[in-house]
Tab-separated table of N, CA and C in Angstrom:
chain	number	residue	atom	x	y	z
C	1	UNK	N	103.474	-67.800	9.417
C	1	UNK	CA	104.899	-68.040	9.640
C	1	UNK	C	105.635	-66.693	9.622
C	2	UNK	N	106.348	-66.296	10.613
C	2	UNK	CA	107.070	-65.191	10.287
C	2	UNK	C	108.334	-65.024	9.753
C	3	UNK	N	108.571	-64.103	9.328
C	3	UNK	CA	109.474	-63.456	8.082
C	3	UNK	C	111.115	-63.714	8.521
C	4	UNK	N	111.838	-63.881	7.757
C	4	UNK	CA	113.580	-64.079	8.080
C	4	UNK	C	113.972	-63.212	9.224
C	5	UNK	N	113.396	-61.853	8.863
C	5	UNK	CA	113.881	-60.868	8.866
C	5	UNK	C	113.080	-60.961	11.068
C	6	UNK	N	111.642	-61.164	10.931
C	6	UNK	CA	111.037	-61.225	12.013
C	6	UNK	C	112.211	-61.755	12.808
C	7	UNK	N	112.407	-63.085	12.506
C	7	UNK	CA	112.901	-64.173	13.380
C	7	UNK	C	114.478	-64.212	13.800
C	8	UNK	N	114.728	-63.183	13.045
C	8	UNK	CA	115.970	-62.602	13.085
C	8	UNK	C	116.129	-61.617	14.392
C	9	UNK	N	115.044	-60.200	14.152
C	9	UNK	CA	114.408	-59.849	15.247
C	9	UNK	C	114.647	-60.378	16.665
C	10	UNK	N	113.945	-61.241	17.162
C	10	UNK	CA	113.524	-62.092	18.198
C	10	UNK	C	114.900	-62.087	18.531
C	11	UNK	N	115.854	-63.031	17.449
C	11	UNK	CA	116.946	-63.981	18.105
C	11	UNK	C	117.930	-62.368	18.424
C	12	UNK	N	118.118	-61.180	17.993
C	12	UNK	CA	118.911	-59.837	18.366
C	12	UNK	C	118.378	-59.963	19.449
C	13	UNK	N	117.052	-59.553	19.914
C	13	UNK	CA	116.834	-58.964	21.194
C	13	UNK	C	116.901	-60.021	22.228
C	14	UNK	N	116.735	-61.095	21.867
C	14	UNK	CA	117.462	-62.176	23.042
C	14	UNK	C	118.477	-62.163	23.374
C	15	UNK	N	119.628	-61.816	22.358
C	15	UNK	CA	121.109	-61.671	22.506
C	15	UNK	C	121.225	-60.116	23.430
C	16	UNK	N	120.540	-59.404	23.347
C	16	UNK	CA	120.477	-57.958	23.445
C	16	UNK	C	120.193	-58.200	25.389
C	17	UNK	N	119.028	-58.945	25.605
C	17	UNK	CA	119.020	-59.457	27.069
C	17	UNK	C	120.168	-60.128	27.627
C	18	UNK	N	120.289	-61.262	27.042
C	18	UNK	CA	121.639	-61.778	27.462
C	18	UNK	C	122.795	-61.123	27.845
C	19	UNK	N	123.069	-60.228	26.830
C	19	UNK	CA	124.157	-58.676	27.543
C	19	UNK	C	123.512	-58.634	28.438
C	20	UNK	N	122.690	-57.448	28.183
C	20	UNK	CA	121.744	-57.001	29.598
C	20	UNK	C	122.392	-57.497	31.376
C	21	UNK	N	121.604	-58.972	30.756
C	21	UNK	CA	122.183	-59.696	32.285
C	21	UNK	C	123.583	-59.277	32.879
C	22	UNK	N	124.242	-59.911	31.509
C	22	UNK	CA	125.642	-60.039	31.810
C	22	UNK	C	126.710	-58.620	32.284
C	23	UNK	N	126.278	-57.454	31.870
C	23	UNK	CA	126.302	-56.203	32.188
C	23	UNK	C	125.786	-56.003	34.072
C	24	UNK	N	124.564	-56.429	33.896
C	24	UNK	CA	124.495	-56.304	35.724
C	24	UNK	C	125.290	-56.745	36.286
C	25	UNK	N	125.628	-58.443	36.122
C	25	UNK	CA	126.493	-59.250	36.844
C	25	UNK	C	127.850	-58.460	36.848
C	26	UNK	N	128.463	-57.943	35.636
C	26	UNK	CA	129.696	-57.241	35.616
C	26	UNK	C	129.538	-56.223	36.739
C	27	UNK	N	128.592	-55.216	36.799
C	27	UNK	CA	128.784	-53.954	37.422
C	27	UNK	C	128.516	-54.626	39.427
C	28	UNK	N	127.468	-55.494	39.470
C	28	UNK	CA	127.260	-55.699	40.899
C	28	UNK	C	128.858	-56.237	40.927
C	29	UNK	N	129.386	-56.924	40.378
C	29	UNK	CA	131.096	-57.422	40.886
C	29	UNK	C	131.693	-55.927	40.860
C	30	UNK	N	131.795	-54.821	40.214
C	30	UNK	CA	132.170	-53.785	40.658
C	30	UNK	C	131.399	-53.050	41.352
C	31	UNK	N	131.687	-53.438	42.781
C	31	UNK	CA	130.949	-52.725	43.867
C	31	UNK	C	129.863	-52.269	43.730
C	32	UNK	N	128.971	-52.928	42.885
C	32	UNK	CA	127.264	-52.281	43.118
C	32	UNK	C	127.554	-50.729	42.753
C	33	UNK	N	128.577	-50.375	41.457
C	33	UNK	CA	128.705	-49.569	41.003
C	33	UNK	C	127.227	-48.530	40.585
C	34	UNK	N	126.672	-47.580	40.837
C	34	UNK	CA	125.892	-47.331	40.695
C	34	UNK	C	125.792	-46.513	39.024
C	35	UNK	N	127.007	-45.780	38.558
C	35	UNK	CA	126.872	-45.243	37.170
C	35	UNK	C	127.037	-46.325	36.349
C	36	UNK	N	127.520	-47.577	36.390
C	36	UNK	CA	126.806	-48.590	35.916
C	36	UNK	C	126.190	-49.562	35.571
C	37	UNK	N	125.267	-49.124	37.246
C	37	UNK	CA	123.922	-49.742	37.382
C	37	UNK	C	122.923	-49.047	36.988
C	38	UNK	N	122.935	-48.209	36.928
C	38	UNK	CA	121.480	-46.853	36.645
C	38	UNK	C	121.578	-47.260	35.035
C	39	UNK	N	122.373	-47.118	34.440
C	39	UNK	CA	121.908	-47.299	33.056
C	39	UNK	C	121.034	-48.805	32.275
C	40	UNK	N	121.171	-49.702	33.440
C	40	UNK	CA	120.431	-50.899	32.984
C	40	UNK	C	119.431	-50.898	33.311
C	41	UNK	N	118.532	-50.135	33.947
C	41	UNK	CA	117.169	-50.152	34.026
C	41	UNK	C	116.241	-48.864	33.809
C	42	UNK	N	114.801	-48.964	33.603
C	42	UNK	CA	114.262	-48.436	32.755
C	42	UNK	C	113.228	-47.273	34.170
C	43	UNK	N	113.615	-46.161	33.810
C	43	UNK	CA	113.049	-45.354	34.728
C	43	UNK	C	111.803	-45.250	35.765
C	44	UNK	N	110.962	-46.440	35.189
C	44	UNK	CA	109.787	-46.787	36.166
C	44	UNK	C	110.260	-48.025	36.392
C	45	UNK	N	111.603	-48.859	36.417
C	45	UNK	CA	112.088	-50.104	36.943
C	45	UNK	C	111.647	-50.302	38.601
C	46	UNK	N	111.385	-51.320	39.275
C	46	UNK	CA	111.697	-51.373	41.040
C	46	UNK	C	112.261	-53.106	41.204
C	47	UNK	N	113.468	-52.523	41.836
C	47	UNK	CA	114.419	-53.562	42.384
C	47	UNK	C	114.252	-53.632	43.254
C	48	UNK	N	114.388	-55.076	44.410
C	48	UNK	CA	113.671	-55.180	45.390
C	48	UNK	C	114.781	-56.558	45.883
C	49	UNK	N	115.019	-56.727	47.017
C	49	UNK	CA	115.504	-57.936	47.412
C	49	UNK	C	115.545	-58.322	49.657
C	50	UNK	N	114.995	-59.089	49.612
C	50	UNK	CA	114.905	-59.662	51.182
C	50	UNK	C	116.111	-59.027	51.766
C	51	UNK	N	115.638	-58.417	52.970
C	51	UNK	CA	117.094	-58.268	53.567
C	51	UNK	C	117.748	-57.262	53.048
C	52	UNK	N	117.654	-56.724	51.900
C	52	UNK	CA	118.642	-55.398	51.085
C	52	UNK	C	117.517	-54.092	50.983
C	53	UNK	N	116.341	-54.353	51.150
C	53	UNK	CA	115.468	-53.380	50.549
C	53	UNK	C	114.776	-53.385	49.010
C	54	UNK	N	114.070	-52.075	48.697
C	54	UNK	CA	113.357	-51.881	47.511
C	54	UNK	C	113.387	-50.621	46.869
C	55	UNK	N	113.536	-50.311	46.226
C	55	UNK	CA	114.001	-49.035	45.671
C	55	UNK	C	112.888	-49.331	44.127
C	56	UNK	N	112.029	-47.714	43.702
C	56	UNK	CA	111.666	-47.539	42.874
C	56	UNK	C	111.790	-46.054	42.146
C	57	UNK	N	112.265	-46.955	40.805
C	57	UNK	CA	112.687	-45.853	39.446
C	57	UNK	C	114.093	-46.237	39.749
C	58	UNK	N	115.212	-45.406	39.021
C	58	UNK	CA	116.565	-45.775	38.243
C	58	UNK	C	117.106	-44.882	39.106
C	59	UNK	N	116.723	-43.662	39.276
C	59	UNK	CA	118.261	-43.269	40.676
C	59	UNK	C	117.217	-43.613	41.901
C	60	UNK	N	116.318	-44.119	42.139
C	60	UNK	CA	116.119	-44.534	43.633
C	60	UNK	C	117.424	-45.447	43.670
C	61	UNK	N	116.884	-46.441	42.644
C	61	UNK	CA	117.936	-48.097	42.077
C	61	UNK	C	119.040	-47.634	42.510
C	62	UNK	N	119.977	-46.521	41.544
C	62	UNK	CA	121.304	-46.506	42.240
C	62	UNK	C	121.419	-45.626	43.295
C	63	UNK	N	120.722	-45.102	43.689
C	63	UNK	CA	120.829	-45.242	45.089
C	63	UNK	C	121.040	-45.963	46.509
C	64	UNK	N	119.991	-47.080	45.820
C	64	UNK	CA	120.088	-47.848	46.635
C	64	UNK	C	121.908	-49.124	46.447
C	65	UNK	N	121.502	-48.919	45.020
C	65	UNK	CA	122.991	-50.324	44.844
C	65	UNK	C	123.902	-49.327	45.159
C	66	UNK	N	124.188	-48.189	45.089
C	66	UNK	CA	124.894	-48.001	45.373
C	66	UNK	C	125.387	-47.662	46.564
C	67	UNK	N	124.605	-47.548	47.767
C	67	UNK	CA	124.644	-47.709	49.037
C	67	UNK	C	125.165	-48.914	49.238
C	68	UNK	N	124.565	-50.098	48.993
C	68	UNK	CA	125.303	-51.421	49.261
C	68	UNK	C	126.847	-51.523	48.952
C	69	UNK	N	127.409	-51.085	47.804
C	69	UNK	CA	128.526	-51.030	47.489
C	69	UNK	C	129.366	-50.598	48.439
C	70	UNK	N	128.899	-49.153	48.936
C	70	UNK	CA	130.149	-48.994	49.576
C	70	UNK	C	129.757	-48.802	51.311
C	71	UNK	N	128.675	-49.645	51.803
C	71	UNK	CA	128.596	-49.908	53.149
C	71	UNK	C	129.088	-51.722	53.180
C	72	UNK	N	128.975	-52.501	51.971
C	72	UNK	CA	129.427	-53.785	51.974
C	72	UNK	C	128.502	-54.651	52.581
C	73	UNK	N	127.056	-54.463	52.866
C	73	UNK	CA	125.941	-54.735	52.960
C	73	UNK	C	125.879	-56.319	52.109
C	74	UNK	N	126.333	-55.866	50.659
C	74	UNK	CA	126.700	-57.408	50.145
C	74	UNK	C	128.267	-57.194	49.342
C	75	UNK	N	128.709	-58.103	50.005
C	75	UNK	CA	130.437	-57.827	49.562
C	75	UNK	C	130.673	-58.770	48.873
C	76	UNK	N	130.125	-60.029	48.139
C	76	UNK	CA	130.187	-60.619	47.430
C	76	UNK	C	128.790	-60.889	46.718
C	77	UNK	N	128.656	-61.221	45.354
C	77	UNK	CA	127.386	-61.453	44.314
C	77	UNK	C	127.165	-62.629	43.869
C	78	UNK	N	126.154	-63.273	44.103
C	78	UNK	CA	126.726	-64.879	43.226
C	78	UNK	C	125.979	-65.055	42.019
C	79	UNK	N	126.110	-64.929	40.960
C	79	UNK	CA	124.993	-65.000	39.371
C	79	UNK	C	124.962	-66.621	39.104
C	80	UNK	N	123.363	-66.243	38.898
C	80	UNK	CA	122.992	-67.674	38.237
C	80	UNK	C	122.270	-67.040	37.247
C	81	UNK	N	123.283	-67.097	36.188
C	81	UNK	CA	122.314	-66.650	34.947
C	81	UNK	C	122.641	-67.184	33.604
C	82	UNK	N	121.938	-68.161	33.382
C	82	UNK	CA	122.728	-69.031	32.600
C	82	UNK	C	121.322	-69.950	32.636
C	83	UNK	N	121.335	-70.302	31.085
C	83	UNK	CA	120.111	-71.251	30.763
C	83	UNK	C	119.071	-70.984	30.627
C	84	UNK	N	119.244	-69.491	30.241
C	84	UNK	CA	117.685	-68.750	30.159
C	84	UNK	C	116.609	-69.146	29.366
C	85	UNK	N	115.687	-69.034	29.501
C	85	UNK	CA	114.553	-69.416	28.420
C	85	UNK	C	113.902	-67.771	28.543
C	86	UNK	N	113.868	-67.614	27.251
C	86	UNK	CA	113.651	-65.792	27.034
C	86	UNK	C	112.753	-65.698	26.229
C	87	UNK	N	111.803	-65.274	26.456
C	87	UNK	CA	110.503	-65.356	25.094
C	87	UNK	C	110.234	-63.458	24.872
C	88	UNK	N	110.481	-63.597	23.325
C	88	UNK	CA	110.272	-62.344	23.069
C	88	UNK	C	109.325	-62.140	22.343
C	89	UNK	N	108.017	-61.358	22.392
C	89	UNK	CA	106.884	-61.070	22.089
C	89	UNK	C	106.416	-59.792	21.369
């Protein structure tokens, strides 16, 4: 059985993702802001999407979002992020 303290653990860094998300969703609504998009992902990250391209590592990333931003490539974002099931290991 793990410890208060473990399970305590777990339930931070779930909350800690949950930002996370909610931080992308904020910045793609500001124009695929790229200074703060680069800070949410992790330097060997690759973002990738149909139709938008793929970009690998964190300034390929804002490079790339941030190209979208201000060619309008995607001028609106729609988040579905909500109802997560998050397993932390």
């Amino acid at each position: 059985m793990p410890t208060v303290e473990e399970r305590l653990r777990v339930l931070e860094d779930i909350e800690e993702i949950r930002k996370l998300k909610a931080r992308y969703c904020a910045a793609c609504d500001a124009s695929h802001d790229p200074e703060l998009l680069g800070p949410l992902f992790a330097d060997d990250a690759v973002w990738e999407a149909t139709g938008v391209g793929r970009a690998e590592g964190r300034e390929a990333i804002k490079a790339l979002l941030g190209g979208i931003g201000r060619s309008g490539t995607i001028r609106n974002s729609g988040h579905h992020a909500m109802n997560p099931i998050i397993d932390v290991d």
